[in-house]
Tab-separated table of C-alpha atoms in Angstrom:
chain	number	residue	atom	x	y	z
A	226	MET	CA	-30.591	14.058	-29.791
A	227	LYS	CA	-30.604	14.381	-26.033
A	228	LYS	CA	-30.498	18.027	-25.001
A	229	SER	CA	-27.716	19.511	-22.861
A	230	ARG	CA	-28.533	19.794	-19.173
A	231	TRP	CA	-28.333	23.241	-17.607
A	232	VAL	CA	-28.603	22.342	-13.927
A	233	PHE	CA	-26.788	24.915	-11.789
A	234	SER	CA	-26.791	26.317	-8.284
A	235	THR	CA	-25.028	28.967	-6.247
A	236	SER	CA	-23.581	26.358	-3.898
A	237	ALA	CA	-22.090	24.445	-6.831
A	238	VAL	CA	-20.341	27.562	-8.056
A	239	LEU	CA	-18.979	28.405	-4.618
A	240	LEU	CA	-17.618	24.877	-4.252
A	241	THR	CA	-15.971	25.257	-7.651
A	242	LEU	CA	-14.473	28.578	-6.606
A	243	ALA	CA	-13.100	27.115	-3.405
A	244	ALA	CA	-11.389	24.422	-5.424
A	245	VAL	CA	-9.987	26.342	-8.340
A	246	SER	CA	-10.223	30.072	-7.977
A	247	GLY	CA	-7.385	31.602	-6.004
A	248	CYS	CA	-8.890	35.003	-6.834
A	249	ASN	CA	-5.759	37.000	-6.151
A	250	THR	CA	-6.866	40.601	-5.825
A	251	ALA	CA	-3.270	41.659	-5.273
A	252	ASN	CA	-2.745	41.183	-8.993
A	253	SER	CA	-5.723	43.295	-10.008
A	254	ASN	CA	-5.168	46.602	-11.743
A	255	VAL	CA	-7.692	49.080	-10.451
A	256	SER	CA	-7.922	52.302	-12.403
A	257	GLY	CA	-10.431	55.041	-12.970
A	258	SER	CA	-11.489	56.910	-16.071
A	259	GLY	CA	-12.227	60.515	-15.249
A	260	SER	CA	-12.743	59.594	-11.600
A	261	GLY	CA	-9.481	58.393	-10.090
A	262	ASN	CA	-10.195	55.562	-7.647
A	263	THR	CA	-13.597	56.876	-6.640
A	264	THR	CA	-15.731	54.283	-4.878
A	265	THR	CA	-19.164	53.420	-6.145
A	266	SER	CA	-21.558	56.187	-5.278
A	267	GLY	CA	-25.134	55.869	-4.175
A	268	GLY	CA	-28.204	57.001	-6.054
A	269	SER	CA	-30.342	55.611	-8.795
A	270	GLY	CA	-27.522	55.165	-11.310
A	271	ASN	CA	-29.402	56.975	-14.059
A	272	GLY	CA	-26.785	59.520	-15.048
A	273	SER	CA	-24.465	62.302	-13.993
A	274	GLY	CA	-22.728	61.876	-10.666
A	275	THR	CA	-22.975	58.095	-10.653
A	276	THR	CA	-19.860	55.910	-10.483
A	277	ILE	CA	-19.926	52.376	-11.884
A	278	THR	CA	-17.331	49.622	-11.610
A	279	VAL	CA	-16.398	47.526	-14.646
A	280	ALA	CA	-14.643	44.163	-14.322
A	281	THR	CA	-12.763	43.227	-17.467
A	282	VAL	CA	-9.870	41.228	-18.889
A	283	ASN	CA	-6.450	42.785	-19.486
A	284	ASN	CA	-6.478	42.291	-23.264
A	285	PRO	CA	-5.358	45.101	-25.612
A	286	ASP	CA	-8.920	45.809	-26.791
A	287	MET	CA	-10.124	46.318	-23.215
A	288	LYS	CA	-7.165	48.564	-22.455
A	289	ILE	CA	-8.222	50.753	-25.364
A	290	MET	CA	-11.766	50.818	-23.956
A	291	GLU	CA	-10.429	52.031	-20.622
A	292	LYS	CA	-8.284	54.656	-22.348
A	293	LEU	CA	-11.258	56.036	-24.286
A	294	THR	CA	-13.812	55.918	-21.462
A	295	PRO	CA	-13.255	59.601	-20.479
A	296	ASN	CA	-15.196	60.334	-23.672
A	297	PHE	CA	-18.162	58.459	-22.181
A	298	THR	CA	-17.819	60.297	-18.871
A	299	LYS	CA	-17.731	63.633	-20.682
A	300	GLN	CA	-20.929	62.758	-22.577
A	301	THR	CA	-22.921	61.341	-19.663
A	302	GLY	CA	-21.353	62.498	-16.400
A	303	ILE	CA	-21.098	58.844	-15.365
A	304	LYS	CA	-17.724	57.986	-13.854
A	305	VAL	CA	-16.170	54.573	-14.410
A	306	ASN	CA	-13.728	52.508	-12.347
A	307	PHE	CA	-12.010	49.532	-13.980
A	308	VAL	CA	-10.790	46.310	-12.425
A	309	THR	CA	-8.628	44.553	-15.009
A	310	LEU	CA	-7.384	41.007	-14.501
A	311	PRO	CA	-5.878	38.077	-16.437
A	312	GLU	CA	-8.544	35.832	-17.999
A	313	ASP	CA	-8.718	33.062	-15.402
A	314	GLN	CA	-8.595	35.483	-12.473
A	315	LEU	CA	-11.322	37.559	-14.074
A	316	ARG	CA	-13.567	34.542	-14.611
A	317	ASN	CA	-13.221	33.401	-11.020
A	318	LYS	CA	-13.571	36.826	-9.440
A	319	VAL	CA	-16.655	37.733	-11.469
A	320	THR	CA	-18.223	34.322	-10.869
A	321	GLN	CA	-17.782	34.812	-7.137
A	322	ASP	CA	-19.415	38.245	-7.271
A	323	VAL	CA	-22.443	37.254	-9.335
A	324	ALA	CA	-22.969	34.022	-7.395
A	325	THR	CA	-23.002	35.767	-4.019
A	326	LYS	CA	-24.934	38.724	-5.483
A	327	THR	CA	-22.775	41.254	-3.658
A	328	GLY	CA	-22.921	43.699	-6.558
A	329	LYS	CA	-19.295	44.777	-6.268
A	330	PHE	CA	-19.273	45.154	-10.039
A	331	ASP	CA	-21.920	46.845	-12.134
A	332	VAL	CA	-20.623	45.767	-15.540
A	333	VAL	CA	-18.956	42.403	-15.973
A	334	THR	CA	-17.093	40.937	-18.901
A	335	VAL	CA	-18.735	37.629	-19.752
A	336	SER	CA	-18.622	35.147	-22.599
A	337	ASN	CA	-21.024	33.116	-24.676
A	338	TYR	CA	-20.190	30.197	-22.365
A	339	THR	CA	-21.239	31.908	-19.131
A	340	THR	CA	-24.066	34.121	-20.407
A	341	PRO	CA	-26.787	31.456	-20.983
A	342	ILE	CA	-25.946	29.758	-17.682
A	343	TRP	CA	-25.918	32.938	-15.632
A	344	ALA	CA	-29.056	34.197	-17.354
A	345	LYS	CA	-30.945	31.107	-16.214
A	346	ASP	CA	-29.761	31.652	-12.646
A	347	LYS	CA	-30.774	35.339	-12.856
A	348	TRP	CA	-27.251	36.554	-12.141
A	349	LEU	CA	-27.365	38.907	-15.125
A	350	SER	CA	-30.003	41.508	-15.897
A	351	ALA	CA	-31.984	40.960	-19.072
A	352	LEU	CA	-31.154	43.707	-21.548
A	353	THR	CA	-34.180	43.333	-23.813
A	354	PRO	CA	-36.496	45.262	-21.430
A	355	MET	CA	-33.896	48.036	-21.248
A	356	PHE	CA	-33.754	48.259	-25.030
A	357	ASN	CA	-37.553	48.330	-25.145
A	358	LYS	CA	-37.515	51.477	-22.994
A	359	MET	CA	-35.162	53.308	-25.353
A	360	SER	CA	-36.486	55.960	-27.696
A	361	SER	CA	-36.930	55.047	-31.337
A	362	SER	CA	-34.009	57.241	-32.339
A	363	ALA	CA	-31.735	55.649	-29.706
A	364	LYS	CA	-32.712	52.155	-30.843
A	365	GLN	CA	-32.053	53.083	-34.459
A	366	LYS	CA	-28.691	54.587	-33.551
A	367	TYR	CA	-27.562	51.491	-31.656
A	368	ASP	CA	-28.982	49.076	-34.287
A	369	LEU	CA	-29.190	45.654	-32.647
A	370	GLN	CA	-29.749	43.963	-36.002
A	371	ASP	CA	-26.296	45.126	-37.079
A	372	ILE	CA	-24.696	42.743	-34.572
A	373	LEU	CA	-23.537	39.552	-36.283
A	374	GLN	CA	-26.251	36.923	-35.931
A	375	PRO	CA	-24.061	34.052	-34.585
A	376	ILE	CA	-22.664	36.345	-31.875
A	377	ARG	CA	-26.040	37.858	-30.952
A	378	LYS	CA	-27.642	34.422	-30.789
A	379	SER	CA	-24.909	33.123	-28.503
A	380	LEU	CA	-25.730	35.845	-25.937
A	381	THR	CA	-29.485	35.222	-26.013
A	382	ALA	CA	-31.346	33.006	-23.547
A	383	GLN	CA	-35.070	32.388	-23.138
A	384	GLY	CA	-35.691	34.838	-25.984
A	385	GLN	CA	-33.909	37.750	-24.294
A	386	LEU	CA	-30.512	39.328	-24.775
A	387	TYR	CA	-28.314	39.240	-21.664
A	388	ALA	CA	-25.020	40.722	-22.859
A	389	LEU	CA	-23.658	42.877	-25.665
A	390	PRO	CA	-20.554	41.789	-27.566
A	391	PHE	CA	-17.467	43.953	-27.144
A	392	TYR	CA	-15.579	41.802	-29.597
A	393	GLY	CA	-16.204	38.483	-31.280
A	394	GLU	CA	-13.679	35.932	-32.360
A	395	SER	CA	-12.939	32.631	-33.967
A	396	SER	CA	-9.546	30.972	-34.381
A	397	MET	CA	-6.937	31.290	-37.102
A	398	LEU	CA	-3.287	30.656	-37.913
A	399	TYR	CA	-0.718	33.444	-37.939
A	400	TYR	CA	2.600	32.936	-39.688
A	401	ARG	CA	5.722	34.828	-40.643
A	402	LYS	CA	5.679	35.334	-44.389
A	403	ASP	CA	9.355	36.276	-44.458
A	404	LEU	CA	10.406	33.050	-42.712
A	405	PHE	CA	8.178	30.957	-44.959
A	406	LYS	CA	9.636	32.590	-48.063
A	407	LYS	CA	13.180	32.065	-46.836
A	408	ALA	CA	12.446	28.377	-46.177
A	409	GLY	CA	10.723	27.938	-49.549
A	410	ILE	CA	7.343	27.120	-47.980
A	411	THR	CA	3.971	28.270	-49.293
A	412	MET	CA	1.101	28.336	-46.828
A	413	PRO	CA	-1.877	26.405	-48.301
A	414	ALA	CA	-5.256	28.109	-48.534
A	415	HIS	CA	-6.607	25.459	-46.153
A	416	PRO	CA	-3.761	23.909	-44.129
A	417	THR	CA	-3.944	20.591	-42.279
A	418	TRP	CA	-2.406	19.967	-38.892
A	419	ASN	CA	0.037	17.467	-40.375
A	420	GLN	CA	1.252	20.152	-42.771
A	421	ILE	CA	1.606	22.607	-39.894
A	422	GLU	CA	3.698	20.079	-37.987
A	423	SER	CA	6.084	19.718	-40.950
A	424	TYR	CA	6.411	23.505	-41.216
A	425	ALA	CA	7.023	23.853	-37.479
A	426	LYS	CA	9.795	21.283	-37.666
A	427	LYS	CA	11.476	23.077	-40.535
A	428	LEU	CA	11.151	26.562	-39.054
A	429	ASN	CA	11.957	25.777	-35.417
A	430	ASN	CA	15.113	27.716	-34.538
A	431	PRO	CA	15.867	27.768	-30.788
A	432	SER	CA	19.287	29.326	-31.384
A	433	LYS	CA	17.523	32.462	-32.665
A	434	ASN	CA	14.798	32.280	-30.011
A	435	THR	CA	12.166	31.465	-32.631
A	436	ALA	CA	9.809	28.563	-31.979
A	437	GLY	CA	8.383	26.631	-34.913
A	438	ILE	CA	4.895	27.233	-33.536
A	439	LEU	CA	3.343	28.974	-30.548
A	440	LEU	CA	0.460	27.187	-28.810
A	441	ARG	CA	-1.331	27.762	-25.530
A	442	GLY	CA	0.004	25.571	-22.745
A	443	GLU	CA	-1.208	27.468	-19.690
A	444	GLN	CA	-3.726	25.555	-17.630
A	445	GLY	CA	-7.313	26.741	-17.604
A	446	TRP	CA	-10.465	25.760	-19.457
A	447	GLY	CA	-10.312	29.081	-21.293
A	448	GLU	CA	-6.588	28.927	-21.934
A	449	SER	CA	-4.932	25.738	-23.225
A	450	LEU	CA	-8.222	23.910	-23.714
A	451	ALA	CA	-9.548	26.580	-26.079
A	452	SER	CA	-6.919	25.652	-28.646
A	453	LEU	CA	-6.674	21.980	-27.788
A	454	ASP	CA	-10.435	21.366	-28.005
A	455	THR	CA	-10.522	22.495	-31.636
A	456	VAL	CA	-7.703	20.056	-32.398
A	457	ILE	CA	-9.643	17.272	-30.663
A	458	ASN	CA	-12.742	18.174	-32.685
A	459	THR	CA	-11.048	18.202	-36.065
A	460	PHE	CA	-9.203	14.937	-35.326
A	461	GLY	CA	-12.658	13.366	-34.883
A	462	GLY	CA	-12.718	13.272	-31.083
A	463	GLU	CA	-15.161	14.579	-28.494
A	464	TRP	CA	-15.560	15.000	-24.735
A	465	PHE	CA	-18.693	12.863	-24.333
A	466	ASN	CA	-20.812	10.568	-26.467
A	467	GLN	CA	-24.597	10.723	-26.652
A	468	LYS	CA	-24.930	8.848	-23.357
A	469	TRP	CA	-22.639	11.324	-21.596
A	470	GLN	CA	-19.909	8.728	-21.347
A	471	ALA	CA	-16.483	10.386	-21.371
A	472	GLN	CA	-14.452	9.922	-24.560
A	473	LEU	CA	-11.130	11.401	-23.460
A	474	THR	CA	-9.291	8.096	-23.881
A	475	SER	CA	-10.899	7.249	-27.226
A	476	PRO	CA	-8.467	6.660	-30.130
A	477	ALA	CA	-9.367	9.947	-31.876
A	478	THR	CA	-9.143	12.104	-28.754
A	479	SER	CA	-5.943	10.406	-27.600
A	480	LYS	CA	-4.352	10.939	-31.007
A	481	ALA	CA	-5.297	14.623	-31.012
A	482	VAL	CA	-3.962	15.324	-27.522
A	483	ASP	CA	-0.778	13.367	-28.165
A	484	PHE	CA	-0.289	15.367	-31.374
A	485	TYR	CA	-0.833	18.734	-29.632
A	486	VAL	CA	1.418	17.962	-26.658
A	487	ASN	CA	4.251	16.593	-28.787
A	488	LEU	CA	4.001	19.481	-31.255
A	489	LEU	CA	4.355	21.896	-28.364
A	490	LYS	CA	7.151	19.974	-26.668
A	491	GLN	CA	9.205	19.557	-29.835
A	492	TYR	CA	8.674	22.831	-31.691
A	493	GLY	CA	6.812	25.128	-29.304
A	494	GLU	CA	7.849	27.948	-27.005
A	495	PRO	CA	9.971	27.312	-23.887
A	496	GLY	CA	8.007	27.246	-20.624
A	497	ALA	CA	4.790	26.526	-22.477
A	498	THR	CA	2.747	25.842	-19.325
A	499	SER	CA	3.070	29.561	-18.487
A	500	SER	CA	1.955	30.685	-21.935
A	501	GLY	CA	-1.607	31.891	-22.471
A	502	PHE	CA	-3.143	34.216	-25.035
A	503	THR	CA	-1.573	37.434	-23.754
A	504	GLU	CA	1.938	36.000	-23.463
A	505	LEU	CA	1.828	34.401	-26.906
A	506	GLU	CA	0.467	37.525	-28.547
A	507	THR	CA	3.500	39.387	-27.191
A	508	ASP	CA	5.822	36.597	-28.315
A	509	MET	CA	4.460	36.612	-31.866
A	510	ALA	CA	4.690	40.407	-32.038
A	511	ASN	CA	8.343	40.180	-31.019
A	512	GLY	CA	9.318	37.484	-33.500
A	513	LYS	CA	9.515	34.559	-31.108
A	514	GLY	CA	7.354	32.301	-33.240
A	515	ALA	CA	7.249	31.286	-36.902
A	516	MET	CA	3.543	30.393	-36.497
A	517	TRP	CA	0.870	30.881	-33.872
A	518	TYR	CA	-2.555	29.232	-33.685
A	519	ASP	CA	-4.982	31.243	-31.577
A	520	SER	CA	-7.805	33.765	-31.521
A	521	THR	CA	-8.636	35.948	-34.515
A	522	VAL	CA	-8.795	38.952	-32.197
A	523	ALA	CA	-4.986	39.215	-32.249
A	524	ALA	CA	-4.930	40.019	-35.964
A	525	GLY	CA	-5.305	43.765	-35.472
A	526	TYR	CA	-2.641	43.907	-32.769
A	527	LEU	CA	-0.138	41.941	-34.830
A	528	SER	CA	-0.793	44.133	-37.886
A	529	ASP	CA	-0.202	47.348	-35.956
A	530	LYS	CA	3.367	48.621	-36.385
A	531	SER	CA	3.232	50.347	-33.015
A	532	ASN	CA	2.690	46.974	-31.324
A	533	SER	CA	4.325	44.421	-33.597
A	534	LYS	CA	7.929	44.468	-34.763
A	535	TYR	CA	6.988	42.204	-37.663
A	536	ALA	CA	3.629	43.731	-38.622
A	537	LYS	CA	4.409	43.766	-42.356
A	538	ASP	CA	5.505	40.103	-42.267
A	539	ILE	CA	2.442	38.610	-40.541
A	540	GLY	CA	0.369	36.296	-42.716
A	541	PHE	CA	-3.073	34.852	-41.969
A	542	ALA	CA	-4.576	31.434	-42.669
A	543	PRO	CA	-7.726	29.565	-41.577
A	544	ALA	CA	-7.686	27.252	-38.567
A	545	PRO	CA	-6.068	23.955	-39.641
A	546	VAL	CA	-8.268	20.935	-40.338
A	547	GLU	CA	-7.509	17.254	-39.987
A	548	THR	CA	-10.252	14.641	-40.548
A	549	THR	CA	-13.342	16.866	-40.186
A	550	LYS	CA	-14.220	20.559	-40.447
A	551	ASN	CA	-16.688	20.326	-37.586
A	552	GLY	CA	-15.392	22.353	-34.675
A	553	HIS	CA	-12.037	23.202	-36.241
A	554	ASN	CA	-12.505	26.912	-35.513
A	555	TRP	CA	-14.073	28.222	-32.357
A	556	LEU	CA	-16.777	30.800	-31.663
A	557	TYR	CA	-16.296	33.118	-28.723
A	558	THR	CA	-17.144	36.594	-27.588
A	559	TRP	CA	-16.060	38.776	-24.746
A	560	ALA	CA	-19.244	40.639	-23.975
A	561	LEU	CA	-20.453	43.163	-21.424
A	562	GLY	CA	-23.342	42.356	-19.107
A	563	VAL	CA	-25.036	44.067	-16.180
A	564	GLU	CA	-25.012	42.262	-12.849
A	565	SER	CA	-28.485	41.655	-11.455
A	566	ALA	CA	-27.199	42.882	-8.070
A	567	SER	CA	-25.923	46.186	-9.489
A	568	LYS	CA	-27.359	49.291	-7.850
A	569	HIS	CA	-26.679	51.309	-11.005
A	570	LYS	CA	-28.301	49.286	-13.767
A	571	GLN	CA	-29.297	52.198	-15.994
A	572	ALA	CA	-25.853	53.778	-15.816
A	573	ALA	CA	-24.295	50.375	-16.491
A	574	PHE	CA	-26.601	49.885	-19.490
A	575	LYS	CA	-25.594	53.285	-20.852
A	576	PHE	CA	-21.959	52.270	-20.595
A	577	ILE	CA	-22.290	48.913	-22.340
A	578	THR	CA	-24.371	50.384	-25.171
A	579	TRP	CA	-21.697	53.061	-25.603
A	580	ALA	CA	-18.793	50.579	-25.572
A	581	THR	CA	-20.450	48.254	-28.108
A	582	SER	CA	-21.868	50.887	-30.441
A	583	LYS	CA	-21.034	51.859	-34.013
A	584	GLN	CA	-19.934	55.198	-32.628
A	585	TYR	CA	-17.404	53.564	-30.294
A	586	ILE	CA	-15.929	51.567	-33.176
A	587	LYS	CA	-15.590	54.805	-35.151
A	588	LEU	CA	-13.919	56.452	-32.151
A	589	VAL	CA	-11.348	53.650	-31.889
A	590	GLY	CA	-10.679	53.843	-35.609
A	591	GLN	CA	-10.077	57.572	-35.466
A	592	LYS	CA	-8.051	57.616	-32.246
A	593	GLU	CA	-6.159	54.300	-32.317
A	594	GLY	CA	-6.288	53.151	-35.929
A	595	TRP	CA	-8.814	51.130	-37.904
A	596	SER	CA	-6.825	47.907	-37.741
A	597	VAL	CA	-7.399	47.666	-33.977
A	598	VAL	CA	-11.139	48.362	-33.773
A	599	PRO	CA	-13.075	45.636	-31.902
A	600	PRO	CA	-13.658	42.882	-34.481
A	601	GLY	CA	-16.323	40.260	-34.945
A	602	THR	CA	-19.374	42.116	-33.689
A	603	ARG	CA	-21.027	44.257	-36.358
A	604	VAL	CA	-21.934	43.787	-40.009
A	605	SER	CA	-21.250	47.478	-40.614
A	606	THR	CA	-17.619	47.085	-39.518
A	607	TYR	CA	-16.993	44.620	-42.333
A	608	LYS	CA	-18.665	46.945	-44.847
A	609	ASN	CA	-16.572	49.926	-43.757
A	610	PRO	CA	-13.790	50.602	-46.297
A	611	ASN	CA	-11.692	52.245	-43.579
A	612	TYR	CA	-11.615	48.931	-41.750
A	613	THR	CA	-11.304	46.524	-44.665
A	614	LYS	CA	-8.427	48.569	-46.097
A	615	ALA	CA	-6.569	48.534	-42.781
A	616	ALA	CA	-7.424	44.919	-41.967
A	617	PRO	CA	-6.346	42.445	-44.677
A	618	PHE	CA	-7.564	39.675	-42.387
A	619	ALA	CA	-11.148	40.995	-42.194
A	620	LYS	CA	-12.768	38.610	-44.683
A	621	LEU	CA	-11.026	35.582	-43.198
A	622	VAL	CA	-12.192	36.484	-39.680
A	623	LEU	CA	-15.778	37.104	-40.784
A	624	ASN	CA	-15.885	33.765	-42.617
A	625	ALA	CA	-14.483	31.955	-39.585
A	626	ILE	CA	-17.119	33.411	-37.261
A	627	GLN	CA	-19.970	32.745	-39.658
A	628	SER	CA	-18.839	29.174	-40.390
A	629	ALA	CA	-18.287	28.101	-36.777
A	630	THR	CA	-20.442	25.134	-35.733
A	631	PRO	CA	-21.248	25.451	-31.993
A	632	ASN	CA	-24.413	23.361	-32.402
A	633	HIS	CA	-22.531	20.584	-34.220
A	634	PRO	CA	-18.995	20.843	-32.854
A	635	THR	CA	-17.790	17.313	-33.535
A	636	LYS	CA	-17.717	14.619	-36.204
A	637	ASN	CA	-20.032	12.370	-34.182
A	638	PRO	CA	-23.294	13.564	-32.601
A	639	VAL	CA	-22.838	14.823	-29.032
A	640	PRO	CA	-25.287	15.989	-26.344
A	641	TYR	CA	-23.628	19.354	-25.745
A	642	LYS	CA	-23.074	22.649	-27.548
A	643	GLY	CA	-19.889	24.678	-27.801
A	644	VAL	CA	-16.769	24.366	-29.935
A	645	GLN	CA	-13.923	25.109	-27.537
A	646	PHE	CA	-15.954	24.285	-24.428
A	647	VAL	CA	-18.698	21.930	-23.325
A	648	GLY	CA	-21.750	24.105	-22.731
A	649	ILE	CA	-22.612	22.913	-19.234
A	650	PRO	CA	-22.008	24.725	-15.917
A	651	GLU	CA	-19.712	22.037	-14.572
A	652	PHE	CA	-17.245	22.428	-17.426
A	653	GLN	CA	-15.543	25.353	-15.714
A	654	SER	CA	-14.328	23.090	-12.923
A	655	LEU	CA	-13.850	19.974	-15.050
A	656	GLY	CA	-11.980	21.886	-17.735
A	657	ASN	CA	-9.593	23.354	-15.193
A	658	LYS	CA	-8.828	19.883	-13.834
A	659	VAL	CA	-8.281	18.391	-17.273
A	660	SER	CA	-6.111	21.308	-18.348
A	661	GLN	CA	-3.923	20.723	-15.289
A	662	ASN	CA	-3.497	17.108	-16.342
A	663	ILE	CA	-2.549	18.223	-19.853
A	664	ALA	CA	-0.096	20.754	-18.405
A	665	ASN	CA	1.570	17.903	-16.512
A	666	ALA	CA	2.003	16.060	-19.808
A	667	ILE	CA	3.415	19.150	-21.527
A	668	SER	CA	5.936	19.689	-18.734
A	669	GLY	CA	6.908	15.997	-18.751
A	670	LYS	CA	5.603	15.221	-15.278
A	671	GLU	CA	3.455	12.431	-16.705
A	672	SER	CA	2.632	10.811	-20.024
A	673	VAL	CA	-0.237	11.872	-22.250
A	674	ALA	CA	-1.855	8.470	-21.640
A	675	ALA	CA	-1.697	8.957	-17.862
A	676	ALA	CA	-3.055	12.492	-18.136
A	677	LEU	CA	-5.996	11.338	-20.254
A	678	LYS	CA	-6.709	8.358	-18.021
A	679	GLN	CA	-7.078	10.716	-15.051
A	680	SER	CA	-9.129	13.146	-17.150
A	681	GLN	CA	-11.440	10.334	-18.278
A	682	LYS	CA	-12.032	9.381	-14.663
A	683	GLU	CA	-12.807	12.972	-13.659
A	684	ALA	CA	-15.142	13.523	-16.627
A	685	ASN	CA	-17.141	10.363	-15.902
A	686	GLN	CA	-17.324	11.229	-12.225
A	687	MET	CA	-18.696	14.683	-13.068
A	688	ALA	CA	-21.277	13.225	-15.457
A	689	LYS	CA	-22.466	10.686	-12.894
A	690	THR	CA	-22.496	13.041	-9.897
A	691	ASN	CA	-24.509	15.685	-11.749
A	692	GLY	CA	-27.021	13.318	-13.300
A	693	TYR	CA	-25.918	13.482	-16.936
A	694	GLN	CA	-25.250	9.762	-17.110
A	695	LYS	CA	-28.442	7.769	-16.597
């Protein structure tokens, strides 16, 4: 099998940013933990008196991290400023900072898509040497081997670890048990997408503001394409064949996209092109969907009575399958890395080891409830009776993460890795373009066929321009 190409450059990223970023800092939420809005201080960054800046996504888990960070400041004397942004804004803003090496952020929230690419370009600091300098007792306390192997491996490049997972995730199906019971429907142990479509049709109730199913429709390679790519995979489609020829108009891919778009248009939420993870999580918590297919990380939030009006009625099922299991559930992690341009690397390292530690998970459990501790990162979490008792979804999530197939994401052999993304640098730009085309189909501006024809053209152009196609 031909290996994936990892050709990347700063200029390529900056061109991508110019085309797609729109890094709107006016929408950023800047807050401090134990430090107000203190600017980054000088010094070596080894401890007390240092201020670091953390760039992160505005998901519930990260908001809890920000809330609990005064505990870290009290322990270490290190003050922390947070810049929290929606996913796409975060990705673009952080990419700009690491590419230009300005060092505005010390800690950045990265994923298993960006980490290997940025590691190769030396935009992130290798963490392995920092761990090697820790005392034996500190190493034992942190316990790297406790981190789930698929997640740890996805953040490793050239034999070194470059980020630590804050939470790990796969994909799953959420559904309202009360609505299913009322309609006389039993959720199968392993549902198919055709079954889900029939349930969505039966449960769709616009008059009561309840969609048959909630699905991501917001443009962005990390938004709508995350869900859609798993549907493409399990329908037997792929982005490229072994010769890096685009397959977005192939029968299998076309069928999958047509299915997803029509399912959303007929039985999905109104204004779907404005609906990403955060919006849909809120919708499901407020009873606006009979089903929702998305990230496993929402399970704790939806099970928490303080967040979800229907916590006791939320059911959980594996990601639906169609013709193949390959790539039907994704593998992703929001992780914390240290920018190579940071002037406070040691302080930043102290923060990320605190925020990803067993002790932090215990702190969240005690302060916020065990159902909302960061999932998908540590073996010990899934052996903790406090967590498994509070999280009826725990076993399902663990199985989904451990059974994900990022190295074999599709029915047919392909030259790339990644389930809900194509593991090449150029996918960030290409995925955004394709997701815009899909959004046009969802909103009715163009047909699915027209959207895929344009996407096919853009994918082939990318492959040729960047030397993938020979």
